[in-house]
Amino acid sequence: MTLAKDLLRWFDAHARSLPFREDPTPYRVWVSEIMLQQTRMTAALPYFERFMEALPTVEDLAEVSEEKLMALWQGLGYYSRARNLQKAAKEIAAQGGLPRTKKELETLPGIGPYTAGAIASIAFGERVAAVDGNVLRVFSRLLDDDGDIGQTAVKKRMEEAVLAHMPKERPGAFNEALMELGALVCTPQNPLCSECPVAAHCLALSAGTTTERPVKAAKKPRVKEKLTVFLLRSDRGSVSLRKRASRGLLAGLWEFPHAPGHLSEDEAEKWMANHGVTFTSLQRGPTHTHVFSHREWEMQSYIVTTKGELPFTAVAWEDRSDHAIPSAFAFLMKTWEGLAEASR
Ligand code: SF4
C-alpha cells in the first residue's frame, strides 16, 4: 500500500474533531492556521471559538476596531498576526472573497507559503504542499534526510517529496494528516513508531536514526533584558498604563510603565520624580521572567500608591478589557485585581 493510503486510512480513523475541521470554510481555515502558527492547538481552540463568535465573517474582521481585535487576540501573543489578518481581510472583502490558489493567497499580508498551501488545499482542494515544522520533521524522518531543515534548499526538497506522495484526490486531507501525524505520533521527542501508520515507509526507523532527525542548526541565544515595572495606583483606584509604539515588539499594545534595569528603591523614586509622580507608599511587587522567541524580560516590580495625577493613561480596573495588555504583564494583573477587590 502507498504511503498516502496508509496515512489517510489512519487519519480517517484517528483525526481529532476540531471546530475548523467540522466546518472548513476558507475564512475559518485561514484564521485557524494563523492562530496555530505560534500557538499550541489546545491553547488556541478557545480563542478560535471566541474569535469566530465575535467576527463570523471576513467583512466583520475587516471592519472591527483595532482595540477590539487586540482584545480578542490578547493572550495568543505575536500580535502582528492579528494586524496582518485584518489587513488581508480588508483586501479580501474588497475582492469579494479569498483567492483560491496558493500563488494568489501568498500575495496577502501575513500569508506565507505554508499557510497559503494549507488554505488552498484544505478549503479549495488545490493539489499543493503545506510544509510546516511538523511536516518537515515527519518527512526528514521518512526520507532519513540529514539536511538542516532551517535551510531553504532542504525545505524545498521536502516540499517536492510531499508533492510526489500527494494523491490526486483529497490533497487537503493528506496535508492535514501529515500535520496530525507530526502532532500526535511523530512527535519531536520519543516518536511513537510502534503506533505509526507509515512506519513501513520510514527510512529513519529502519536505519535507527529517528532521534537524529530532523537536523537543525543551533539557534542564537535569546537576548536577556532586565526591567523594572511600575504598578502606579492613584488614590481613586485607577492604574497607569501606556501604549507601546506602533512598530516592533508588542506593537500598539498597552503595558505597565517600566524602566530598563533592576532599579533600587532610590533609583525607582528618581524615575518617578522624572515622570512627575508623587507617592505615599512604595513597596516591592512580584517578579517574573517572560520568554519571547528572541528575547527574555527579567522583570521586577514596584507597587506604588500615588498622589495627584497619574502619568500616561489612567485606567480603572473595570475598563481594563478595552486595553489589550500582553501576557508578559499577567503577573502584575493579579496584583492589580487584588488591589481593586480590596478597595471595593
Ligand atoms: Fe515518525 Fe517513527 Fe513514524 Fe518514522 S516510524 S514517521 S519516525 S513515528
CSV table of N, CA and C in Angstrom, one decimal, residues 181-321:
chain,number,residue,atom,x,y,z
A,181,LEU,N,-0.2,13.7,12.1
A,181,LEU,CA,0.8,12.6,12.4
A,181,LEU,C,2.0,13.2,13.2
A,182,GLY,N,2.4,14.4,12.7
A,182,GLY,CA,3.5,15.1,13.4
A,182,GLY,C,3.1,15.5,14.8
A,183,ALA,N,1.9,15.9,15.0
A,183,ALA,CA,1.4,16.4,16.3
A,183,ALA,C,1.2,15.2,17.3
A,184,LEU,N,0.7,14.1,16.8
A,184,LEU,CA,0.2,13.0,17.7
A,184,LEU,C,1.2,11.8,17.7
A,185,VAL,N,1.9,11.5,16.7
A,185,VAL,CA,2.6,10.3,16.6
A,185,VAL,C,4.1,10.5,16.4
A,186,CYS,N,4.4,11.3,15.3
A,186,CYS,CA,5.8,11.5,15.0
A,186,CYS,C,6.3,12.8,15.7
A,187,THR,N,6.3,12.7,17.0
A,187,THR,CA,6.5,13.9,17.9
A,187,THR,C,8.0,14.2,17.9
A,188,PRO,N,8.3,15.5,18.3
A,188,PRO,CA,9.7,15.8,18.3
A,188,PRO,C,10.6,14.9,19.2
A,189,GLN,N,10.2,14.7,20.4
A,189,GLN,CA,10.9,13.7,21.3
A,189,GLN,C,10.1,12.4,21.3
A,190,ASN,N,10.8,11.3,21.4
A,190,ASN,CA,10.1,10.0,21.6
A,190,ASN,C,9.0,9.7,20.6
A,191,PRO,N,9.2,9.7,19.3
A,191,PRO,CA,8.1,9.4,18.4
A,191,PRO,C,7.6,8.0,18.6
A,192,LEU,N,6.2,7.9,18.5
A,192,LEU,CA,5.6,6.6,18.8
A,192,LEU,C,5.6,5.7,17.6
A,193,CYS,N,6.8,5.2,17.2
A,193,CYS,CA,7.0,4.5,15.9
A,193,CYS,C,6.2,3.2,15.9
A,194,SER,N,6.0,2.6,17.1
A,194,SER,CA,5.2,1.3,17.1
A,194,SER,C,3.8,1.5,16.8
A,195,GLU,N,3.3,2.7,16.9
A,195,GLU,CA,1.9,3.0,16.6
A,195,GLU,C,1.7,3.7,15.2
A,196,CYS,N,2.8,3.9,14.5
A,196,CYS,CA,2.8,4.8,13.4
A,196,CYS,C,2.3,4.1,12.1
A,197,PRO,N,1.3,4.7,11.5
A,197,PRO,CA,0.7,4.1,10.3
A,197,PRO,C,1.6,4.1,9.1
A,198,VAL,N,2.7,4.9,9.1
A,198,VAL,CA,3.6,4.9,7.9
A,198,VAL,C,5.0,4.3,8.3
A,199,ALA,N,5.0,3.6,9.3
A,199,ALA,CA,6.3,3.0,9.8
A,199,ALA,C,7.0,2.2,8.7
A,200,ALA,N,6.1,1.5,7.9
A,200,ALA,CA,6.7,0.6,6.8
A,200,ALA,C,7.4,1.4,5.8
A,201,HIS,N,7.2,2.7,5.7
A,201,HIS,CA,7.8,3.6,4.7
A,201,HIS,C,8.9,4.4,5.3
A,202,CYS,N,9.2,4.3,6.6
A,202,CYS,CA,10.1,5.2,7.2
A,202,CYS,C,11.6,4.7,7.2
A,203,LEU,N,12.4,5.5,6.5
A,203,LEU,CA,13.8,5.1,6.3
A,203,LEU,C,14.6,5.3,7.6
A,204,ALA,N,14.2,6.4,8.4
A,204,ALA,CA,14.9,6.7,9.6
A,204,ALA,C,14.7,5.5,10.6
A,205,LEU,N,13.5,5.0,10.6
A,205,LEU,CA,13.2,3.9,11.5
A,205,LEU,C,14.0,2.7,11.2
A,206,SER,N,14.1,2.3,9.9
A,206,SER,CA,14.9,1.2,9.5
A,206,SER,C,16.4,1.4,9.7
A,207,ALA,N,16.8,2.7,9.6
A,207,ALA,CA,18.3,3.0,9.8
A,207,ALA,C,18.6,3.2,11.3
A,208,GLY,N,17.6,3.3,12.1
A,208,GLY,CA,17.8,3.6,13.6
A,208,GLY,C,18.3,5.0,13.8
A,209,THR,N,17.8,5.9,13.0
A,209,THR,CA,18.3,7.3,13.2
A,209,THR,C,17.1,8.3,13.5
A,210,THR,N,16.0,7.8,14.0
A,210,THR,CA,14.8,8.7,14.3
A,210,THR,C,15.2,9.8,15.2
A,211,THR,N,16.0,9.5,16.2
A,211,THR,CA,16.4,10.6,17.2
A,211,THR,C,17.3,11.6,16.6
A,212,GLU,N,18.0,11.3,15.5
A,212,GLU,CA,18.9,12.2,14.9
A,212,GLU,C,18.2,13.1,13.8
A,213,ARG,N,17.0,12.8,13.5
A,213,ARG,CA,16.2,13.5,12.5
A,213,ARG,C,15.1,14.3,13.2
A,214,PRO,N,14.8,15.5,12.8
A,214,PRO,CA,15.5,16.3,11.7
A,214,PRO,C,16.7,16.9,12.3
A,215,VAL,N,17.6,17.3,11.4
A,215,VAL,CA,18.8,18.0,11.7
A,215,VAL,C,18.5,19.5,11.7
A,216,LYS,N,18.8,20.1,12.8
A,216,LYS,CA,18.5,21.6,13.0
A,216,LYS,C,19.7,22.3,13.5
A,217,ALA,N,20.2,23.4,12.8
A,217,ALA,CA,21.3,24.1,13.3
A,217,ALA,C,20.9,24.8,14.6
A,218,ALA,N,21.9,25.0,15.5
A,218,ALA,CA,21.6,25.6,16.8
A,218,ALA,C,21.1,27.0,16.7
A,219,LYS,N,20.1,27.4,17.5
A,219,LYS,CA,19.6,28.8,17.4
A,219,LYS,C,20.5,29.7,18.2
A,220,LYS,N,20.4,31.0,17.8
A,220,LYS,CA,21.1,32.1,18.5
A,220,LYS,C,20.6,32.2,19.9
A,221,PRO,N,21.4,32.4,21.0
A,221,PRO,CA,20.8,32.5,22.3
A,221,PRO,C,19.9,33.8,22.4
A,222,ARG,N,18.9,33.7,23.3
A,222,ARG,CA,18.0,34.9,23.4
A,222,ARG,C,18.7,36.0,24.1
A,223,VAL,N,18.3,37.3,23.7
A,223,VAL,CA,18.8,38.5,24.4
A,223,VAL,C,18.1,38.6,25.7
A,224,LYS,N,18.8,38.8,26.8
A,224,LYS,CA,18.2,39.0,28.1
A,224,LYS,C,18.1,40.4,28.5
A,225,GLU,N,17.0,40.9,28.9
A,225,GLU,CA,16.8,42.3,29.4
A,225,GLU,C,16.2,42.4,30.8
A,226,LYS,N,16.8,43.2,31.6
A,226,LYS,CA,16.2,43.5,32.9
A,226,LYS,C,15.3,44.7,32.9
A,227,LEU,N,14.1,44.6,33.5
A,227,LEU,CA,13.2,45.7,33.5
A,227,LEU,C,12.6,45.9,34.9
A,228,THR,N,12.3,47.1,35.2
A,228,THR,CA,11.6,47.4,36.5
A,228,THR,C,10.2,48.0,36.1
A,229,VAL,N,9.2,47.3,36.5
A,229,VAL,CA,7.8,47.6,36.0
A,229,VAL,C,7.1,48.3,37.2
A,230,PHE,N,6.4,49.3,36.9
A,230,PHE,CA,5.7,50.1,38.0
A,230,PHE,C,4.2,49.9,37.9
A,231,LEU,N,3.6,49.5,39.0
A,231,LEU,CA,2.1,49.5,39.1
A,231,LEU,C,1.8,50.7,39.9
A,232,LEU,N,1.5,51.8,39.2
A,232,LEU,CA,1.2,53.1,39.8
A,232,LEU,C,-0.3,53.3,40.0
A,233,ARG,N,-0.7,53.3,41.2
A,233,ARG,CA,-2.1,53.3,41.5
A,233,ARG,C,-2.5,54.6,42.2
A,234,SER,N,-3.5,55.3,41.7
A,234,SER,CA,-3.9,56.6,42.3
A,234,SER,C,-4.8,56.3,43.5
A,235,ASP,N,-5.0,57.4,44.3
A,235,ASP,CA,-5.9,57.2,45.5
A,235,ASP,C,-7.3,56.9,45.0
A,236,ARG,N,-7.7,57.2,43.7
A,236,ARG,CA,-9.0,56.9,43.3
A,236,ARG,C,-9.2,55.5,42.7
A,237,GLY,N,-8.1,54.8,42.7
A,237,GLY,CA,-8.1,53.4,42.3
A,237,GLY,C,-7.7,53.1,40.8
A,238,SER,N,-7.4,54.1,40.0
A,238,SER,CA,-7.0,53.9,38.6
A,238,SER,C,-5.5,53.5,38.6
A,239,VAL,N,-5.1,52.9,37.5
A,239,VAL,CA,-3.7,52.4,37.4
A,239,VAL,C,-3.2,53.0,36.1
A,240,SER,N,-1.9,53.4,36.1
A,240,SER,CA,-1.3,54.0,34.9
A,240,SER,C,-0.9,52.9,33.9
A,241,LEU,N,-1.4,53.1,32.7
A,241,LEU,CA,-0.9,52.2,31.6
A,241,LEU,C,-0.4,53.1,30.5
A,242,ARG,N,0.4,52.6,29.6
A,242,ARG,CA,0.9,53.4,28.5
A,242,ARG,C,0.8,52.5,27.2
A,243,LYS,N,0.7,53.1,26.1
A,243,LYS,CA,0.5,52.4,24.8
A,243,LYS,C,1.9,52.3,24.2
A,244,ARG,N,2.3,51.1,23.8
A,244,ARG,CA,3.6,50.9,23.1
A,244,ARG,C,3.6,51.5,21.7
A,245,ALA,N,4.8,51.6,21.2
A,245,ALA,CA,4.9,52.2,19.9
A,245,ALA,C,4.2,51.3,18.8
A,246,SER,N,3.9,51.9,17.7
A,246,SER,CA,3.1,51.2,16.7
A,246,SER,C,3.9,50.2,15.9
A,247,ARG,N,5.2,50.2,16.1
A,247,ARG,CA,6.1,49.2,15.4
A,247,ARG,C,6.9,48.4,16.4
A,248,GLY,N,7.4,47.2,16.0
A,248,GLY,CA,8.3,46.5,16.9
A,248,GLY,C,7.6,45.5,17.8
A,249,LEU,N,8.3,45.0,18.8
A,249,LEU,CA,7.7,44.0,19.8
A,249,LEU,C,6.5,44.5,20.4
A,250,LEU,N,5.4,43.7,20.5
A,250,LEU,CA,4.1,44.1,21.1
A,250,LEU,C,3.6,45.4,20.7
A,251,ALA,N,3.7,45.7,19.4
A,251,ALA,CA,3.4,47.0,18.8
A,251,ALA,C,1.9,47.4,19.1
A,252,GLY,N,1.7,48.6,19.6
A,252,GLY,CA,0.4,49.1,19.8
A,252,GLY,C,-0.4,48.6,21.0
A,253,LEU,N,0.2,47.7,21.8
A,253,LEU,CA,-0.5,47.1,23.0
A,253,LEU,C,-0.2,48.0,24.2
A,254,TRP,N,-0.9,47.7,25.2
A,254,TRP,CA,-0.8,48.5,26.5
A,254,TRP,C,0.0,47.8,27.5
A,255,GLU,N,0.8,48.6,28.3
A,255,GLU,CA,1.7,48.0,29.2
A,255,GLU,C,1.7,48.8,30.5
A,256,PHE,N,2.2,48.2,31.6
A,256,PHE,CA,2.5,49.0,32.8
A,256,PHE,C,3.8,49.7,32.5
A,257,PRO,N,3.9,51.0,32.9
A,257,PRO,CA,5.2,51.7,32.6
A,257,PRO,C,6.4,51.0,33.2
A,258,HIS,N,7.5,51.0,32.5
A,258,HIS,CA,8.7,50.4,33.1
A,258,HIS,C,9.9,51.1,32.6
A,259,ALA,N,11.0,50.8,33.4
A,259,ALA,CA,12.3,51.4,33.1
A,259,ALA,C,13.3,50.3,32.9
A,260,PRO,N,14.4,50.5,32.1
A,260,PRO,CA,15.4,49.5,31.9
A,260,PRO,C,16.2,49.3,33.2
A,261,GLY,N,16.6,48.0,33.4
A,261,GLY,CA,17.5,47.7,34.5
A,261,GLY,C,16.6,47.3,35.8
A,262,HIS,N,17.3,46.8,36.8
A,262,HIS,CA,16.6,46.5,38.0
A,262,HIS,C,16.9,47.6,39.0
A,263,LEU,N,16.0,48.6,39.1
A,263,LEU,CA,16.2,49.8,39.9
A,263,LEU,C,16.1,49.5,41.4
A,264,SER,N,17.0,50.2,42.1
A,264,SER,CA,16.9,50.2,43.6
A,264,SER,C,15.7,51.1,44.0
A,265,GLU,N,15.3,51.1,45.3
A,265,GLU,CA,14.2,52.0,45.6
A,265,GLU,C,14.6,53.4,45.4
A,266,ASP,N,15.8,53.8,45.6
A,266,ASP,CA,16.2,55.2,45.4
A,266,ASP,C,16.1,55.5,43.9
A,267,GLU,N,16.6,54.6,43.1
A,267,GLU,CA,16.5,54.8,41.6
A,267,GLU,C,15.0,54.9,41.1
A,268,ALA,N,14.2,54.0,41.8
A,268,ALA,CA,12.8,54.0,41.4
A,268,ALA,C,12.1,55.3,41.7
A,269,GLU,N,12.5,55.9,42.9
A,269,GLU,CA,12.0,57.2,43.3
A,269,GLU,C,12.4,58.3,42.3
A,270,LYS,N,13.6,58.2,41.8
A,270,LYS,CA,14.1,59.2,40.9
A,270,LYS,C,13.4,59.1,39.6
A,271,TRP,N,13.1,57.8,39.1
A,271,TRP,CA,12.4,57.6,37.9
A,271,TRP,C,11.0,58.2,38.0
A,272,MET,N,10.4,58.0,39.2
A,272,MET,CA,9.0,58.5,39.3
A,272,MET,C,9.0,60.1,39.3
A,273,ALA,N,10.1,60.6,40.0
A,273,ALA,CA,10.2,62.1,40.1
A,273,ALA,C,10.3,62.6,38.6
A,274,ASN,N,11.1,62.0,37.8
A,274,ASN,CA,11.3,62.4,36.4
A,274,ASN,C,9.9,62.3,35.6
A,275,HIS,N,9.0,61.5,36.0
A,275,HIS,CA,7.7,61.3,35.4
A,275,HIS,C,6.6,62.1,36.1
A,276,GLY,N,7.0,62.9,37.0
A,276,GLY,CA,6.0,63.8,37.7
A,276,GLY,C,5.2,63.0,38.7
A,277,VAL,N,5.6,61.9,39.2
A,277,VAL,CA,4.8,61.1,40.1
A,277,VAL,C,5.2,61.4,41.6
A,278,THR,N,4.2,61.8,42.4
A,278,THR,CA,4.5,61.8,43.8
A,278,THR,C,3.7,60.7,44.5
A,279,PHE,N,4.2,60.2,45.6
A,279,PHE,CA,3.6,59.0,46.1
A,279,PHE,C,3.5,58.9,47.6
A,280,THR,N,2.6,58.1,48.1
A,280,THR,CA,2.5,57.9,49.6
A,280,THR,C,3.1,56.6,50.0
A,281,SER,N,3.1,55.6,49.1
A,281,SER,CA,3.8,54.3,49.6
A,281,SER,C,4.4,53.7,48.3
A,282,LEU,N,5.5,53.0,48.6
A,282,LEU,CA,6.3,52.3,47.6
A,282,LEU,C,6.7,50.9,48.2
A,283,GLN,N,6.3,49.9,47.5
A,283,GLN,CA,6.8,48.6,48.0
A,283,GLN,C,7.1,47.7,46.9
A,284,ARG,N,8.0,46.7,47.1
A,284,ARG,CA,8.4,45.8,46.1
A,284,ARG,C,7.2,44.8,45.7
A,285,GLY,N,7.0,44.6,44.4
A,285,GLY,CA,5.9,43.7,44.0
A,285,GLY,C,6.5,42.4,43.4
A,286,PRO,N,5.7,41.6,42.7
A,286,PRO,CA,6.2,40.3,42.2
A,286,PRO,C,7.3,40.5,41.1
A,287,THR,N,8.0,39.4,40.9
A,287,THR,CA,9.0,39.3,39.8
A,287,THR,C,8.5,38.3,38.8
A,288,HIS,N,9.0,38.4,37.6
A,288,HIS,CA,8.5,37.4,36.6
A,288,HIS,C,9.5,37.5,35.4
A,289,THR,N,9.8,36.3,34.9
A,289,THR,CA,10.6,36.3,33.6
A,289,THR,C,9.7,35.9,32.5
A,290,HIS,N,9.7,36.7,31.5
A,290,HIS,CA,8.8,36.4,30.3
A,290,HIS,C,9.7,36.0,29.1
A,291,VAL,N,9.4,34.9,28.5
A,291,VAL,CA,10.3,34.5,27.4
A,291,VAL,C,9.6,34.7,26.1
A,292,PHE,N,10.2,35.5,25.2
A,292,PHE,CA,9.7,35.7,23.8
A,292,PHE,C,10.5,34.8,22.9
A,293,SER,N,10.3,34.8,21.6
A,293,SER,CA,11.1,33.9,20.8
A,293,SER,C,12.6,34.3,20.8
A,294,HIS,N,12.9,35.6,20.7
A,294,HIS,CA,14.3,36.0,20.6
A,294,HIS,C,14.8,36.8,21.8
A,295,ARG,N,13.9,37.0,22.8
A,295,ARG,CA,14.4,37.8,24.0
A,295,ARG,C,13.7,37.3,25.2
A,296,GLU,N,14.3,37.7,26.3
A,296,GLU,CA,13.7,37.4,27.6
A,296,GLU,C,13.7,38.6,28.5
A,297,TRP,N,12.6,38.9,29.1
A,297,TRP,CA,12.5,40.0,30.1
A,297,TRP,C,12.5,39.5,31.5
A,298,GLU,N,13.5,39.9,32.2
A,298,GLU,CA,13.6,39.6,33.7
A,298,GLU,C,13.0,40.8,34.4
A,299,MET,N,11.8,40.6,34.9
A,299,MET,CA,11.1,41.8,35.4
A,299,MET,C,11.0,41.8,37.0
A,300,GLN,N,11.3,42.9,37.6
A,300,GLN,CA,11.0,43.1,39.0
A,300,GLN,C,9.9,44.2,39.0
A,301,SER,N,9.2,44.4,40.1
A,301,SER,CA,8.2,45.5,40.1
A,301,SER,C,8.1,46.2,41.4
A,302,TYR,N,7.5,47.4,41.3
A,302,TYR,CA,7.2,48.2,42.5
A,302,TYR,C,5.7,48.5,42.4
A,303,ILE,N,5.1,48.4,43.6
A,303,ILE,CA,3.6,48.7,43.7
A,303,ILE,C,3.6,50.1,44.4
A,304,VAL,N,3.0,51.1,43.8
A,304,VAL,CA,3.1,52.4,44.3
A,304,VAL,C,1.7,53.1,44.4
A,305,THR,N,1.5,53.6,45.6
A,305,THR,CA,0.2,54.4,45.7
A,305,THR,C,0.6,55.9,45.5
A,306,THR,N,0.0,56.5,44.5
A,306,THR,CA,0.4,57.9,44.1
A,306,THR,C,-0.5,58.9,44.7
A,307,LYS,N,-0.1,60.2,44.6
A,307,LYS,CA,-0.9,61.3,45.0
A,307,LYS,C,-1.1,62.1,43.7
A,308,GLY,N,-2.3,62.6,43.4
A,308,GLY,CA,-2.5,63.5,42.3
A,308,GLY,C,-2.6,62.7,41.0
A,309,GLU,N,-2.3,63.4,39.9
A,309,GLU,CA,-2.5,62.9,38.5
A,309,GLU,C,-1.5,61.7,38.2
A,310,LEU,N,-2.0,60.7,37.5
A,310,LEU,CA,-1.1,59.6,37.1
A,310,LEU,C,-0.5,60.0,35.8
A,311,PRO,N,0.8,59.5,35.5
A,311,PRO,CA,1.3,59.8,34.2
A,311,PRO,C,0.7,58.8,33.2
A,312,PHE,N,0.9,59.1,31.9
A,312,PHE,CA,0.4,58.2,30.8
A,312,PHE,C,-1.1,58.2,30.9
A,313,THR,N,-1.7,57.0,30.8
A,313,THR,CA,-3.2,56.9,30.8
A,313,THR,C,-3.7,56.2,32.0
A,314,ALA,N,-4.7,56.9,32.7
A,314,ALA,CA,-5.2,56.3,33.9
A,314,ALA,C,-6.4,55.4,33.5
A,315,VAL,N,-6.3,54.1,34.0
A,315,VAL,CA,-7.3,53.1,33.6
A,315,VAL,C,-7.9,52.5,34.8
A,316,ALA,N,-9.2,52.4,34.9
A,316,ALA,CA,-9.9,51.8,36.0
A,316,ALA,C,-9.9,50.3,35.7
A,317,TRP,N,-10.0,49.5,36.8
A,317,TRP,CA,-10.0,48.0,36.7
A,317,TRP,C,-11.1,47.6,35.8
A,318,GLU,N,-12.3,48.2,35.9
A,318,GLU,CA,-13.5,47.8,35.1
A,318,GLU,C,-13.2,48.1,33.6
A,319,ASP,N,-12.3,49.0,33.3
A,319,ASP,CA,-12.1,49.3,31.8
A,319,ASP,C,-10.9,48.6,31.2
A,320,ARG,N,-10.3,47.7,32.0
A,320,ARG,CA,-9.1,47.1,31.5
A,320,ARG,C,-9.2,46.3,30.2
A,321,SER,N,-10.4,45.7,30.0
A,321,SER,CA,-10.6,44.9,28.8
A,321,SER,C,-10.6,45.7,27.5
